[in-house]
Tab-separated table of C-alpha atoms in Angstrom:
chain	number	residue	atom	x	y	z
A	274	ALA	CA	-19.108	19.409	15.288
A	275	GLU	CA	-20.785	22.240	13.387
A	276	VAL	CA	-20.817	20.308	10.096
A	277	ARG	CA	-22.071	17.179	11.866
A	278	ASP	CA	-24.930	19.113	13.479
A	279	GLU	CA	-25.929	20.586	10.123
A	280	LEU	CA	-25.850	17.136	8.523
A	281	HIS	CA	-28.110	15.726	11.240
A	282	GLU	CA	-30.514	18.665	10.852
A	283	ARG	CA	-30.748	18.157	7.087
A	284	ALA	CA	-31.198	14.400	7.441
A	285	ALA	CA	-33.999	14.908	9.964
A	286	ARG	CA	-36.010	16.632	7.206
A	287	MET	CA	-35.589	13.682	4.820
A	288	PRO	CA	-37.698	10.645	5.739
A	289	HIS	CA	-35.514	8.080	3.912
A	290	LEU	CA	-32.179	9.352	5.163
A	291	CYS	CA	-30.425	8.346	8.341
A	292	VAL	CA	-26.985	9.514	9.425
A	293	LEU	CA	-24.951	6.855	11.183
A	294	GLU	CA	-21.746	8.207	12.676
A	295	PHE	CA	-20.399	4.805	13.616
A	296	VAL	CA	-21.436	1.252	12.822
A	297	PRO	CA	-19.495	-1.452	14.690
A	298	GLU	CA	-20.386	-4.113	12.110
A	299	GLY	CA	-21.052	-2.560	8.728
A	300	ASP	CA	-21.354	-5.697	6.601
A	301	TRP	CA	-25.141	-5.803	6.906
A	302	LEU	CA	-25.325	-2.232	5.570
A	303	ILE	CA	-22.806	-2.800	2.789
A	304	SER	CA	-24.508	-6.015	1.690
A	305	ARG	CA	-27.788	-4.145	1.176
A	306	ALA	CA	-26.349	-1.019	-0.434
A	307	GLU	CA	-26.503	-0.247	-4.133
A	308	ARG	CA	-23.363	1.900	-3.792
A	309	VAL	CA	-20.980	2.641	-0.945
A	310	ILE	CA	-19.220	5.861	-0.003
A	311	CYS	CA	-16.665	5.129	2.675
A	312	MET	CA	-13.202	5.666	4.057
A	313	GLY	CA	-10.418	3.284	3.082
A	314	GLY	CA	-9.797	1.132	6.144
A	315	TYR	CA	-8.723	-2.466	5.598
A	316	ASN	CA	-11.903	-4.120	6.895
A	317	THR	CA	-14.178	-1.744	5.011
A	318	MET	CA	-12.293	-2.367	1.757
A	319	CYS	CA	-12.534	-6.133	2.298
A	320	SER	CA	-16.296	-5.841	2.851
A	321	VAL	CA	-16.824	-3.639	-0.198
A	322	MET	CA	-14.874	-6.080	-2.394
A	323	SER	CA	-16.478	-9.143	-0.806
A	324	PHE	CA	-19.987	-7.911	-1.571
A	325	GLY	CA	-18.967	-6.609	-5.011
A	326	LYS	CA	-20.275	-3.118	-4.376
A	327	PRO	CA	-19.380	-0.044	-6.412
A	328	ALA	CA	-17.532	2.226	-4.012
A	329	LEU	CA	-16.313	5.767	-3.781
A	330	VAL	CA	-13.533	5.817	-1.227
A	331	VAL	CA	-12.535	9.010	0.559
A	332	PRO	CA	-9.433	7.712	2.331
A	333	ARG	CA	-7.815	9.158	5.386
A	334	THR	CA	-4.441	10.668	4.477
A	335	LEU	CA	-3.252	11.814	7.898
A	336	PRO	CA	-1.397	10.819	9.965
A	337	ARG	CA	-0.540	7.997	7.503
A	338	GLN	CA	-1.034	7.407	3.780
A	339	GLU	CA	-2.000	3.715	4.175
A	340	GLN	CA	-5.696	4.181	3.297
A	341	TYR	CA	-4.888	6.399	0.333
A	342	ILE	CA	-2.281	3.975	-1.029
A	343	ARG	CA	-4.700	1.028	-0.730
A	344	ALA	CA	-7.588	2.918	-2.303
A	345	GLN	CA	-5.474	4.302	-5.137
A	346	ARG	CA	-4.097	0.857	-5.994
A	347	LEU	CA	-7.617	-0.590	-6.126
A	348	ALA	CA	-8.738	2.377	-8.230
A	349	ASP	CA	-5.831	1.717	-10.617
A	350	LEU	CA	-7.233	-1.815	-11.021
A	351	GLY	CA	-10.680	-0.383	-11.773
A	352	VAL	CA	-12.297	-1.883	-8.678
A	353	LEU	CA	-13.427	1.390	-7.091
A	354	ASN	CA	-13.235	5.160	-7.321
A	355	VAL	CA	-11.160	7.418	-5.087
A	356	LEU	CA	-11.842	10.962	-4.007
A	357	HIS	CA	-8.928	12.609	-2.217
A	358	PRO	CA	-10.167	14.241	0.993
A	359	ASP	CA	-8.802	17.609	-0.181
A	360	SER	CA	-11.329	17.419	-3.055
A	361	LEU	CA	-14.279	16.449	-0.872
A	362	HIS	CA	-17.346	18.594	-1.524
A	363	PRO	CA	-20.885	17.885	-2.763
A	364	SER	CA	-20.295	18.044	-6.546
A	365	PRO	CA	-18.052	14.976	-6.959
A	366	LEU	CA	-20.253	12.997	-4.559
A	367	ILE	CA	-23.393	13.858	-6.529
A	368	ASP	CA	-21.641	13.121	-9.831
A	369	TRP	CA	-20.537	9.699	-8.583
A	370	ILE	CA	-23.952	8.818	-7.159
A	371	GLN	CA	-25.639	9.756	-10.438
A	372	SER	CA	-23.099	8.030	-12.703
A	373	PRO	CA	-24.094	4.783	-14.457
A	374	LEU	CA	-22.970	1.519	-12.871
A	375	SER	CA	-22.240	-0.203	-16.183
A	376	SER	CA	-18.444	0.032	-15.896
A	377	HIS	CA	-18.140	-1.557	-12.442
A	378	VAL	CA	-15.331	-4.139	-12.192
A	379	LEU	CA	-15.636	-6.890	-9.576
A	380	ALA	CA	-12.499	-7.324	-7.486
A	381	ARG	CA	-12.880	-11.105	-7.460
A	382	ASP	CA	-12.540	-11.126	-11.260
A	383	ILE	CA	-9.072	-9.543	-11.216
A	384	ILE	CA	-7.619	-10.199	-7.748
A	385	ASP	CA	-6.683	-13.650	-6.443
A	386	PHE	CA	-8.403	-13.933	-3.055
A	387	ASP	CA	-7.489	-17.584	-2.540
A	388	GLY	CA	-4.669	-16.808	-0.110
A	389	LEU	CA	-5.128	-19.807	2.172
A	390	ASN	CA	-4.893	-22.326	-0.666
A	391	ASN	CA	-1.980	-20.416	-2.192
A	392	VAL	CA	-0.084	-20.550	1.107
A	393	ASN	CA	-0.846	-24.264	1.475
A	394	GLU	CA	0.463	-24.939	-2.044
A	395	LEU	CA	3.574	-22.844	-1.406
A	396	VAL	CA	4.319	-24.672	1.846
A	397	ALA	CA	3.796	-28.040	0.132
A	398	THR	CA	6.146	-27.026	-2.693
A	399	LEU	CA	8.775	-25.813	-0.252
A	400	SER	CA	8.365	-28.961	1.820
A	401	ASP	CA	8.849	-31.167	-1.264
A	402	SER	CA	11.953	-29.189	-2.244
A	403	THR	CA	13.378	-29.501	1.255
A	404	ASN	CA	12.700	-33.262	1.308
A	405	HIS	CA	14.536	-33.742	-2.013
A	406	ILE	CA	17.527	-31.796	-0.716
A	407	LEU	CA	17.615	-33.823	2.500
A	408	GLU	CA	17.303	-37.121	0.582
A	409	ARG	CA	20.395	-36.257	-1.480
A	410	ARG	CA	22.564	-35.823	1.600
């Protein structure tokens, strides 16, 4: 609560800065952002990748590692950057914000997001295989 209060006090002195503690539907913010600093929840990661935004993810690591695992895998692919919460302080945030965007990789260029069509093709293939087996009997 103390850190949050200090953050709100600092933001109040900066006319172009607004602190939002919770946004129920963040897509409109992400779509307009030049860069995104966020946690690593599933929906947030989908939005960041969908809008092709450079992201610095500070994933939750407790009580589960799910966000960290997801963020690290995407970082390994070059899609985003990860900052472990134990390393969270102003310097790496400032460094990331000031870094050039030239090396940003779009997720859609390296990840197959066509899951629905892939499932349909798989089911059709399995169905054809099953029909051939049944016809032989």
